[in-house]
Short mmCIF file of C-alpha atoms and ligand atoms in Angstrom, two decimals:
data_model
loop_
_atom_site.label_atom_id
_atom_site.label_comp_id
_atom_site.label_asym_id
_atom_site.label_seq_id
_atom_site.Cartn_x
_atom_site.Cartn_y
_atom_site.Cartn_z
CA UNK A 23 -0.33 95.63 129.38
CA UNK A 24 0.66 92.35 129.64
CA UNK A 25 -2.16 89.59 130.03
CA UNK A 26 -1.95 86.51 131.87
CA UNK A 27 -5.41 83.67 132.00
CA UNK A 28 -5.45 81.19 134.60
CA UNK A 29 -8.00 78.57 134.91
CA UNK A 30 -8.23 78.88 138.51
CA UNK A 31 -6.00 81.74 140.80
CA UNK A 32 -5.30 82.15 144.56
CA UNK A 33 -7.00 85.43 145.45
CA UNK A 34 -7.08 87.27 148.80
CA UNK A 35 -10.92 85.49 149.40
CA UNK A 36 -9.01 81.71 148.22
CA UNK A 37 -9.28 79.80 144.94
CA UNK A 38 -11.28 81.77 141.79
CA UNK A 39 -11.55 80.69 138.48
CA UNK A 40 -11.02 82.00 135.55
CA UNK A 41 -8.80 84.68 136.60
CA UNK A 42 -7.12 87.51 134.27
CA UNK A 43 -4.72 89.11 135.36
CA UNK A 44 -3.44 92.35 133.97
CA UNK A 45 0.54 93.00 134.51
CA UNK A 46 2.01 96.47 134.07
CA UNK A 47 5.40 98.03 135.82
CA UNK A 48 5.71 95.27 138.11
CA UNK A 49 2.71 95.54 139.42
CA UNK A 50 -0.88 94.16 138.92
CA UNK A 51 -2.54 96.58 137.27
CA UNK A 52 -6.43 94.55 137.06
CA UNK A 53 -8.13 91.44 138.23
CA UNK A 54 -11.42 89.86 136.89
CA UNK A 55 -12.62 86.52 137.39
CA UNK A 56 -14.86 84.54 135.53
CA UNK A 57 -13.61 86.10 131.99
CA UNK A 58 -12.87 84.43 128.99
CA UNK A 59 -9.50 84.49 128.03
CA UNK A 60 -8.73 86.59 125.04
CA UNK A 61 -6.55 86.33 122.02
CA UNK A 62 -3.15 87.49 123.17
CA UNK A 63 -3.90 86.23 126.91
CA UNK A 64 -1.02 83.75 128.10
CA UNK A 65 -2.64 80.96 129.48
CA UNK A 66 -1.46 78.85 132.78
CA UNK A 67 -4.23 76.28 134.84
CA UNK A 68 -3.60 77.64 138.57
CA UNK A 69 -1.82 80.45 139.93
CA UNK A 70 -0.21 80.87 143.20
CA UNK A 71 0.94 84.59 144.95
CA UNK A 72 4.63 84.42 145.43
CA UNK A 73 5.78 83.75 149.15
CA UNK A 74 8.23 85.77 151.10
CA UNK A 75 11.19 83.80 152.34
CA UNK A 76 11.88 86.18 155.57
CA UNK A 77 14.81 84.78 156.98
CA UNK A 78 18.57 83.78 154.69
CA UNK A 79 21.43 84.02 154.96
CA UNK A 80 22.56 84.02 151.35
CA UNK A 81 26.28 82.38 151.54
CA UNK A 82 25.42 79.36 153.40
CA UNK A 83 24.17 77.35 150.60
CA UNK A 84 27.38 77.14 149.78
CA UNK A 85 28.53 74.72 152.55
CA UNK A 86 25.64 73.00 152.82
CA UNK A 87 25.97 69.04 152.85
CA UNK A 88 29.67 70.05 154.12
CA UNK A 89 28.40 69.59 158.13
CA UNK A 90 26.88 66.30 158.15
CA UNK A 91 29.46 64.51 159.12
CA UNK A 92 29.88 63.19 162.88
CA UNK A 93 32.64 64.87 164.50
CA UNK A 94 32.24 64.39 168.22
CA UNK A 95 29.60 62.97 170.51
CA UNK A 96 28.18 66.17 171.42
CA UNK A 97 27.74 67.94 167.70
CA UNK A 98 25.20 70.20 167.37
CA UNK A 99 24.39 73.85 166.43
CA UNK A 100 27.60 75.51 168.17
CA UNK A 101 29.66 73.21 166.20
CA UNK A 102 27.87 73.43 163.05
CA UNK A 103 28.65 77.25 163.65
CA UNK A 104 32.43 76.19 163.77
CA UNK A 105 32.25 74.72 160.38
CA UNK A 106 30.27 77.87 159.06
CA UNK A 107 33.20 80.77 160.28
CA UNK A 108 36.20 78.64 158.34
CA UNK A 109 33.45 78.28 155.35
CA UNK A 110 32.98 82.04 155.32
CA UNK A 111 36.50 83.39 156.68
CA UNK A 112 37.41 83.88 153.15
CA UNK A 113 34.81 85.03 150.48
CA UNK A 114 35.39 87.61 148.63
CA UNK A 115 32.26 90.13 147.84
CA UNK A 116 32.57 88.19 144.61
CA UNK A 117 31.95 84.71 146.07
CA UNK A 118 29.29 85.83 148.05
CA UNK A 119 27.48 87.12 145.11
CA UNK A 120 27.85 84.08 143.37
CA UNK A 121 26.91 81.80 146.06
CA UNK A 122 24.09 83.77 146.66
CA UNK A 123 22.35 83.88 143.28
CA UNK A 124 22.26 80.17 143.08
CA UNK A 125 20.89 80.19 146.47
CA UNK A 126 18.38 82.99 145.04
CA UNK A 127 17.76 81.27 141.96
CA UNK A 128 16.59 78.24 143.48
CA UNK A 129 14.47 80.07 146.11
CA UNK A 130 12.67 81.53 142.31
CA UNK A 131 11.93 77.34 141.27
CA UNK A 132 10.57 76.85 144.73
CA UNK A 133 7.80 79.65 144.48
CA UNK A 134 9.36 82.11 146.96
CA UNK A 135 9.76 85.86 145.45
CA UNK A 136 11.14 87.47 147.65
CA UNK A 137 14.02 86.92 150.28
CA UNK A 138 14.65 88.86 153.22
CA UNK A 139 18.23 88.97 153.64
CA UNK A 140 19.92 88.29 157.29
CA UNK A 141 23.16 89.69 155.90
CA UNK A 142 25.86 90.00 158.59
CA UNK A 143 29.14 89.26 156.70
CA UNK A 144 30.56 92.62 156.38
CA UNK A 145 34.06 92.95 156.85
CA UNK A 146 37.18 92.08 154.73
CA UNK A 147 39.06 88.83 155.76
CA UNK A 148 40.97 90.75 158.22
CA UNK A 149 37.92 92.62 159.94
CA UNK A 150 38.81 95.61 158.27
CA UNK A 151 35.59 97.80 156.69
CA UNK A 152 35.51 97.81 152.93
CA UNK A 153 36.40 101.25 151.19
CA UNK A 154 32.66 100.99 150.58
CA UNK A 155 31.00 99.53 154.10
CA UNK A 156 28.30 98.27 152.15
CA UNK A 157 30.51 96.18 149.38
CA UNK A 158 29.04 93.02 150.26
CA UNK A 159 25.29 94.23 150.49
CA UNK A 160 26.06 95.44 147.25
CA UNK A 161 27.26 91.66 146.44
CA UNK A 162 23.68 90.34 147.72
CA UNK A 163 22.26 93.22 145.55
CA UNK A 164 23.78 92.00 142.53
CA UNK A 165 23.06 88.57 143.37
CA UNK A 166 18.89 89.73 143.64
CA UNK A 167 19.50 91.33 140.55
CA UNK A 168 21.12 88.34 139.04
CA UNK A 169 18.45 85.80 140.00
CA UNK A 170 15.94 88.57 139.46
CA UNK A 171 14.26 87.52 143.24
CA UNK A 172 12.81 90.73 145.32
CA UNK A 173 15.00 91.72 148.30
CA UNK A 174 14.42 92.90 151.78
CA UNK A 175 18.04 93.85 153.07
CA UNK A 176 18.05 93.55 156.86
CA UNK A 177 22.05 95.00 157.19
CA UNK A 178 22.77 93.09 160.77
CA UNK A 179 24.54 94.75 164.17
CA UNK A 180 26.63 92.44 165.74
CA UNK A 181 29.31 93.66 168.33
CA UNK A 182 29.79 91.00 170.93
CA UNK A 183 30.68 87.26 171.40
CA UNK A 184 28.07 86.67 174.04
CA UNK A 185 25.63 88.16 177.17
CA UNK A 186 26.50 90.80 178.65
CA UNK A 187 28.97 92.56 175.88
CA UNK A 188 31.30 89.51 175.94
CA UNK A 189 34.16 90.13 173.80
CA UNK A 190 33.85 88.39 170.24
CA UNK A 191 36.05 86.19 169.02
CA UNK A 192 37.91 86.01 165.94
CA UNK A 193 35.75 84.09 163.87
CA UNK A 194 33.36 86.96 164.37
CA UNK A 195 35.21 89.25 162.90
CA UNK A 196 33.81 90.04 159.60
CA UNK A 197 30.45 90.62 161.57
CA UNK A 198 31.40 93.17 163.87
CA UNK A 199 30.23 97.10 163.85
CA UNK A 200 30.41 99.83 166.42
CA UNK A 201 26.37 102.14 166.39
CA UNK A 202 27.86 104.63 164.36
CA UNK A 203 29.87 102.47 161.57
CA UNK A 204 26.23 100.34 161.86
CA UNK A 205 24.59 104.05 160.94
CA UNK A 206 27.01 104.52 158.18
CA UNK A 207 26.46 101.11 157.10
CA UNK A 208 22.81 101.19 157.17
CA UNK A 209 23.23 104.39 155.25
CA UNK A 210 25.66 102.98 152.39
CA UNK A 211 23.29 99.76 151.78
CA UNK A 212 20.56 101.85 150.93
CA UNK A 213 22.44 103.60 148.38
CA UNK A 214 22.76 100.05 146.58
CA UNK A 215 18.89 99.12 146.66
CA UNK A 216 17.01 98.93 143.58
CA UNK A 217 13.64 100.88 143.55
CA UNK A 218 11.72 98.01 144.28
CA UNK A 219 14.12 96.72 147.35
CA UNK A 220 13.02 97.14 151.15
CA UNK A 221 15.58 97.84 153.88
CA UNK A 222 15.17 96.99 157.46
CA UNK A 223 17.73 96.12 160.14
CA UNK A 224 18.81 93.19 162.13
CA UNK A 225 20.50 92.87 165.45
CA UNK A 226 21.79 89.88 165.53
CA UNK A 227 20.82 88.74 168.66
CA UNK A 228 20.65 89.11 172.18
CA UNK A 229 24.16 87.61 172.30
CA UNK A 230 25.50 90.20 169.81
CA UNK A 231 23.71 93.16 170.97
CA UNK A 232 24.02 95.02 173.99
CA UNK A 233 20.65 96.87 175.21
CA UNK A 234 21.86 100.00 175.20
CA UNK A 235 23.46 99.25 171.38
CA UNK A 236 19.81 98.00 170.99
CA UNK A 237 18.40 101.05 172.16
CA UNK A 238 20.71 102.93 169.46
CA UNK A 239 20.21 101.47 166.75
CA UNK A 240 16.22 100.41 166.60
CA UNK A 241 15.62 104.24 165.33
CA UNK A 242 17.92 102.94 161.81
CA UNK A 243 14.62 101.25 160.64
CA UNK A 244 13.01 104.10 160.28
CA UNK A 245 9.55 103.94 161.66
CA UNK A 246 8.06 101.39 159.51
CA UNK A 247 11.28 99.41 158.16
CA UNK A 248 11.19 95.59 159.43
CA UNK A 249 13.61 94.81 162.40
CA UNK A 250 14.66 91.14 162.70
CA UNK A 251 16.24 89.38 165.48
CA UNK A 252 17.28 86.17 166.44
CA UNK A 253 15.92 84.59 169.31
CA UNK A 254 15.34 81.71 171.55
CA UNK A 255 16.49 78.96 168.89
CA UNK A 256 18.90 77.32 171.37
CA UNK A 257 18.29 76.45 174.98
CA UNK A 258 22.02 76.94 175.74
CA UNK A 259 20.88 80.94 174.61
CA UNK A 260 17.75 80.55 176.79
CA UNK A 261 19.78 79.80 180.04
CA UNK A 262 22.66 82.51 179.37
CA UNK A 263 19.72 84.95 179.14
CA UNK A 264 18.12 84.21 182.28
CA UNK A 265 21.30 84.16 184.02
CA UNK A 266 22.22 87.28 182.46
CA UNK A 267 19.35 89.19 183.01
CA UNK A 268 17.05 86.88 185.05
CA UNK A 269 14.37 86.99 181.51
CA UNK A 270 14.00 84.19 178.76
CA UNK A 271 15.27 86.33 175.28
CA UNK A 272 12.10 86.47 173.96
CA UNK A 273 10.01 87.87 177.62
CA UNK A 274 13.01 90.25 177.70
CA UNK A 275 12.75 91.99 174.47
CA UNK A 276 8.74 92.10 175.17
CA UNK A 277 9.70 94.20 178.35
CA UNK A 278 12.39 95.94 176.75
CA UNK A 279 12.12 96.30 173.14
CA UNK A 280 8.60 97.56 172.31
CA UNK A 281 8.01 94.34 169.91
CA UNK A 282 5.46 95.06 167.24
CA UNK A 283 4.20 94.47 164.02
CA UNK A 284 7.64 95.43 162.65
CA UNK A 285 9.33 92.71 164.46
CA UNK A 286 10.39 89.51 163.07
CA UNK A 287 11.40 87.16 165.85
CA UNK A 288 13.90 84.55 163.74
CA UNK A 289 13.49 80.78 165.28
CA UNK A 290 11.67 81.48 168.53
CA UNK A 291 12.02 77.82 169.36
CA UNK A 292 11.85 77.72 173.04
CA UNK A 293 9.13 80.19 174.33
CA UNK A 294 7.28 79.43 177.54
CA UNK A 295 3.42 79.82 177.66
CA UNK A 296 3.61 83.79 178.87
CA UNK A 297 5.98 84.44 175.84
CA UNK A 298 3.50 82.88 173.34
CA UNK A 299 0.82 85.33 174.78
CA UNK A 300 2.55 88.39 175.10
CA UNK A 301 4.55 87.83 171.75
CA UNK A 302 1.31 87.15 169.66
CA UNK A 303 -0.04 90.11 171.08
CA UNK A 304 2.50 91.94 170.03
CA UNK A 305 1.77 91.44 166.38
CA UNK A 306 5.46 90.32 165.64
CA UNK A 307 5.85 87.71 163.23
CA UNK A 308 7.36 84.20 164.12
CA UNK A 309 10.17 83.97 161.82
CA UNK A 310 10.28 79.60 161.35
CA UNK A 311 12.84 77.86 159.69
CA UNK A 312 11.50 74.17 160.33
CA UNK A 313 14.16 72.36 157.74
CA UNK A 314 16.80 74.46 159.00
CA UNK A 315 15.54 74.03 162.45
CA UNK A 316 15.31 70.27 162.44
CA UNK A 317 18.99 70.14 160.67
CA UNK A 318 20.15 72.32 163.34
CA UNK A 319 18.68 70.01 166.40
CA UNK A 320 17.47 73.62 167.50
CA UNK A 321 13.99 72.29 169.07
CA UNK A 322 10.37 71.98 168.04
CA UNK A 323 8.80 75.41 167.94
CA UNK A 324 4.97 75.45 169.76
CA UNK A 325 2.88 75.88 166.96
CA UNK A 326 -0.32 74.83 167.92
CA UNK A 327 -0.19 76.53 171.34
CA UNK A 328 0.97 79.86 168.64
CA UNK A 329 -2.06 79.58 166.44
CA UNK A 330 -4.61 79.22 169.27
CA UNK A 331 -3.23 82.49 170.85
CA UNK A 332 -3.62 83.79 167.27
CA UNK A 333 -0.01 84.23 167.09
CA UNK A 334 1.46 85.21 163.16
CA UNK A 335 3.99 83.26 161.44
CA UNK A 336 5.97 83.58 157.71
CA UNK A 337 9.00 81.47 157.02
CA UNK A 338 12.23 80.96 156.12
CA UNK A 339 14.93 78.86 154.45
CA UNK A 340 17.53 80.32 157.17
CA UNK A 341 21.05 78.14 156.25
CA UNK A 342 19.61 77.27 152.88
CA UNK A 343 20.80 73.85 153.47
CA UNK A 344 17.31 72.67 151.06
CA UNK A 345 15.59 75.24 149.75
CA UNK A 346 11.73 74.69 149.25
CA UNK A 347 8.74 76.85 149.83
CA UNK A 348 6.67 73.83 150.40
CA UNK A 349 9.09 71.42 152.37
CA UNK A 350 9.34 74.88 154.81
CA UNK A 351 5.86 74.20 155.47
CA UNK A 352 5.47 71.06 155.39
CA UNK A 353 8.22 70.82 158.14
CA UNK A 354 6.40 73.11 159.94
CA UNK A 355 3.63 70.88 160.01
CA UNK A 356 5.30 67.82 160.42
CA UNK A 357 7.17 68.91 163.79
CA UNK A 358 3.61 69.04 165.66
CA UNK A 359 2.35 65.80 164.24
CA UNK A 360 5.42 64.46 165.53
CA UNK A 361 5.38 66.78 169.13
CA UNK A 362 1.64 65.77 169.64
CA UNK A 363 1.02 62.42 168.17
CA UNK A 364 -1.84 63.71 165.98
CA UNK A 365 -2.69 64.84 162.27
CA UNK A 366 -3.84 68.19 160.98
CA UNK A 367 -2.66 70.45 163.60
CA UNK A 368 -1.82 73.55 161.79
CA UNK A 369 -5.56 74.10 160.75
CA UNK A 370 -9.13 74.16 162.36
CA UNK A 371 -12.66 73.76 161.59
CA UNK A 372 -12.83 76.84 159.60
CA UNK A 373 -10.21 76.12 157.62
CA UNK A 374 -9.55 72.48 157.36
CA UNK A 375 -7.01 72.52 154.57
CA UNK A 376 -3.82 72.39 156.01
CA UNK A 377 -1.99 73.30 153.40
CA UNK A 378 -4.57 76.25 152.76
CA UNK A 379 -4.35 77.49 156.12
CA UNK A 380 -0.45 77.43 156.35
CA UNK A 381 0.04 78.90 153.09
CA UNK A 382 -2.29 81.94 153.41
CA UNK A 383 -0.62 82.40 156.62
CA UNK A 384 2.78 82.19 155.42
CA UNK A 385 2.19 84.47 152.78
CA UNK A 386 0.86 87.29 154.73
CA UNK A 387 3.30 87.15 157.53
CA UNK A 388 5.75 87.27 154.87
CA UNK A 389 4.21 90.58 153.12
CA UNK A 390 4.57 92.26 157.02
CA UNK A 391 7.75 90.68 157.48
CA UNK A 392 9.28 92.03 154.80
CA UNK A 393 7.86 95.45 154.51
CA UNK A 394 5.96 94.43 151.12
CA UNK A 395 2.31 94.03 150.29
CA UNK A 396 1.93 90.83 148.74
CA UNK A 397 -1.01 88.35 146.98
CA UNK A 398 -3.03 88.49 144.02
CA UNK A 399 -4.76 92.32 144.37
CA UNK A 400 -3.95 95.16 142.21
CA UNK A 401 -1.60 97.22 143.30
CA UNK A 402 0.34 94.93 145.00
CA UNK A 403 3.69 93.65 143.04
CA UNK A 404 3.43 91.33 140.02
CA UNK A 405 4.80 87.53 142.06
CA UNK A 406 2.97 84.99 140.26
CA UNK A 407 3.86 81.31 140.62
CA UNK A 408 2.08 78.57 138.79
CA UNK A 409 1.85 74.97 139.35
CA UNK A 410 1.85 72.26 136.72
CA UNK A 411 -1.68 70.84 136.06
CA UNK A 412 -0.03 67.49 134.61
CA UNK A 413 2.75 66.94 137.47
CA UNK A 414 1.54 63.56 138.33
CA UNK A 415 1.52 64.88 142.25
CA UNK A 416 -1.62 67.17 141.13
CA UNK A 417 -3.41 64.01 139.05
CA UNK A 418 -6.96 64.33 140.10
CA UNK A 419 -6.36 67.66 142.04
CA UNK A 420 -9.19 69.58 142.78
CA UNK A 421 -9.56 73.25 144.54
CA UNK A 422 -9.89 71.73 147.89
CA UNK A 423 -6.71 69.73 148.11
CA UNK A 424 -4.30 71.79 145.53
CA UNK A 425 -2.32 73.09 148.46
CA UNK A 426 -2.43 70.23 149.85
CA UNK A 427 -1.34 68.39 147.03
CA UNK A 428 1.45 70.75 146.64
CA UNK A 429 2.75 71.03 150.02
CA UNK A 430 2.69 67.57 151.44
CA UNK A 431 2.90 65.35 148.04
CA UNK A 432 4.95 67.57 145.45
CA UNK A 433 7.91 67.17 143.92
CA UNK A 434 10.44 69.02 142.00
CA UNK A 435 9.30 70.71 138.91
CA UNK A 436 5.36 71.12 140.52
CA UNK A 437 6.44 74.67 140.18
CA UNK A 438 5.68 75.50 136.86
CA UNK A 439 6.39 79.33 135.84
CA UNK A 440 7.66 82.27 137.99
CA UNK A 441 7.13 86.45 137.57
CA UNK A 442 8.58 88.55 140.05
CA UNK A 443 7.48 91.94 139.50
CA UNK A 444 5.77 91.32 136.12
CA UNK A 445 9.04 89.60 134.80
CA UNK A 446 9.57 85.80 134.02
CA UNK A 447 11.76 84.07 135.93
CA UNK A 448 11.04 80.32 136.09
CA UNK A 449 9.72 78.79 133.18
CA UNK A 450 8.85 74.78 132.80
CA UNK A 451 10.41 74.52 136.22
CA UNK A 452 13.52 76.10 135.84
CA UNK A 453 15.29 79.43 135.88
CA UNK A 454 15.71 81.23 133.03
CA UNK A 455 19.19 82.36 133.62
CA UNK A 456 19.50 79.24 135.97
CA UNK A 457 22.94 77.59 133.92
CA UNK A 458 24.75 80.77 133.82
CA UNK A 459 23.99 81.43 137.45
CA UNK A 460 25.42 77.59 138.43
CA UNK A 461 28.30 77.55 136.36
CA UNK A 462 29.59 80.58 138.33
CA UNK A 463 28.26 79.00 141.56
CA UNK A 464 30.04 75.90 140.36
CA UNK A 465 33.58 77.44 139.61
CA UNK A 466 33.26 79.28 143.01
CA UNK A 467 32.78 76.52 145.08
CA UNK A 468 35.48 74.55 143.14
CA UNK A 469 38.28 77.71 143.87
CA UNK A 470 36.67 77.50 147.65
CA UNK A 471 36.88 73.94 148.31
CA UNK A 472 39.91 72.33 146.56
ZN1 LIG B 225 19.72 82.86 160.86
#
């Protein structure tokens, strides 16, 4: 068995010290604290669970930095969208595993170890199936196998352009499925997972989804497989849903859908005070993407009105346009200082560490979003992130403000070493197969952009 000491660790109860840790087929096979490390014991100073990232979409860090330019008065996320089809209208399964493992590998420095997967780019340039439906989840396979980060696939349904089974248009055409090439899809992507993979699905979104395509294709996930939608992170999408159906998206999936703990409700910007309490109820996750969010100008998602109805919340790094565990957070944060004019909203009196309280939150709506167990317990999968004791940003840290520390005041290379599943991926800040993995982003992005 592989041993690991840490000085102080991040256990299900908070911060213990002198942790060992005891790694053994992925997994964490023993836990004591207050031990003395033994000969052969690697020894780190503080130790963080890995967090899931629940929401990606794996080939968009590949035109990030292309959209911020001002094109017309009125830019904003439908025309951001434009820029994204002609940025994706030609990959190859090749490209997209290449762009992917960069975005993967970076997700590894940031402390996230595991990514759920939004992956709805299935079709050939023409809109023609592959010989193999699932060729490009088996290009974000190889990409998770590449960067060596834990996947949850969540193969997307996406038929139409708009409410009410619009027609959709060409630049949706690599999307597209009919229920029972979704079934055979579903079917074929499994065949590509690793052991250790998850697979959910993902309709799109009310725009792409009819409810009776809905209806069809919710019993795919199997019972207990995650199912992860987009919703409510544009007003524009708001309005067409109440004139379509006389419901806000997110009210009319709780009336129609049967939301529960398996749900993941991507964005969920623009909710209205009955949707916060029925949705909360519901157990469904709140799938944020503040940075994403923010570049998007999608809207300021009601966080402190979600935590008082006890509402639960993971996150993710959506159009990987920055990818940081922390900044997700921080944005998150941020957004309601900025919405209410005060500090410290995210927490309370019994937990008055920010940081602490998003984090611990983040990581376990992560673990249900995903379909994985997650934290520092045995049994669960060995995702150990450490942080660097001498980063300057941690100078004086004690217990009480590490997260803190890290998640408002870090900087790059604060993340210090990385196992996913009881194998190093990050070490001194940087992935271990990290130049191989950008030297093929690299020439990719070259061929795609010159
Ligand atoms: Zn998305």
């Amino acid at each position: 068995m592989e041993m690991l000491w840490f000085d102080m660790a991040w256990l299900p109860g908070g911060w213990a010290r002198q942790v060992r840790i005891g790694m053994t087929g992925g997994r964490i096979a023993q836990i004591e604290t207050g031990a003395t490390p033994q000969s052969g014991d690697e020894r780190h100073a503080i130790a963080l669970p890995g967090l899931g990232n629940v929401h990606s979409h794996g080939f968009q860090r590949g035109m990030a930095g292309l959209s911020e330019r001002r094109g017309r008065p009125d830019d904003d996320f439908w025309s951001w969208r434009e820029v994204m089809y002609r940025f994706l209208d030609r990959l190859t399964p090749e490209d997209i595993a290449a762009i992917s493992a960069q975005a993967y590998a970076e997700m590894l420095e940031s402390g996230y170890t595991r990514v759920g997967e939004f992956h709805y780019l299935h079709n050939d340039p023409n809109g023609r199936r592959y010989a193999d439906p699932a060729e490009t989840a088996g290009a974000i396979v190889a990409a998770a196998g590449a960067a060596g980060i834990g996947l949850t696939l969540l193969p997307v349904f996406y038929a139409h352009g708009d409410f009410g089974g619009a027609p959709p248009s060409p630049g949706q055409r690599r999307f597209l499925s009919d229920i029972d090439g979704f079934a055979r899809l579903v079917e074929a992507s499994r065949a590509h997972l690793p052991a250790d993979a998850a697979l959910g699905i993902a309709p799109h979104s009310l725009r792409a989804v009819t409810p009776e395509e809905l209806a069809a294709i919710l019993p795919l996930a199997g019972g207990t497989g995650p199912i992860h939608i987009h919703a409510a992170e544009q007003r524009r999408e708001v309005d067409a849903c109440l004139a379509w159906s006389g419901a806000r998206p997110v009210q009319w999936l709780l009336d129609q859908a049967q939301v529960d703990a398996r749900w993941c409700l991507v964005h969920a910007t623009h909710l209205d005070a009955r949707e916060i309490a029925g949705l909360a109820a519901s157990g469904a996750a709140a799938g944020l993407c503040p940075v994403t969010e923010a570049n998007l100008g999608d809207g300021i998602f009601p966080g402190t009105a979600w935590r008082a109805a006890g509402g639960r919340f993971a996150t993710g790094t959506d159009s990987n346009i920055a990818i940081d565990a922390a900044a997700e957070l921080r944005a998150l944060e941020y957004s309601q200082r900025l919405a209410h004019r005060r500090r410290a909203l995210m927490a309370d009196e019994a937990s008055p560490s920010v940081g602490e309280t998003l984090f611990a939150a983040a990581l376990a709506g992560g673990a249900q979003a995903l379909g994985v167990e997650a934290g520092l317990t045995r049994g669960a999968p060995a995702d150990i992130v450490t942080l660097d004791a001498a980063h300057p940003a941690l100078a004086g840290a004690d217990a009480a403000t590490m997260l803190d520390r890290w998640i408002f005041a870090g900087r790059p290379g604060i993340v210090d070493t990385v196992w996913r599943g009881g194998r190093r991926r990050v070490a001194g800040g940087r992935h271990v197969d990290g130049e191989a993995i950008a030297l093929r982003y690299r020439a990719t992005l070259e061929k795609l952009l010159t």
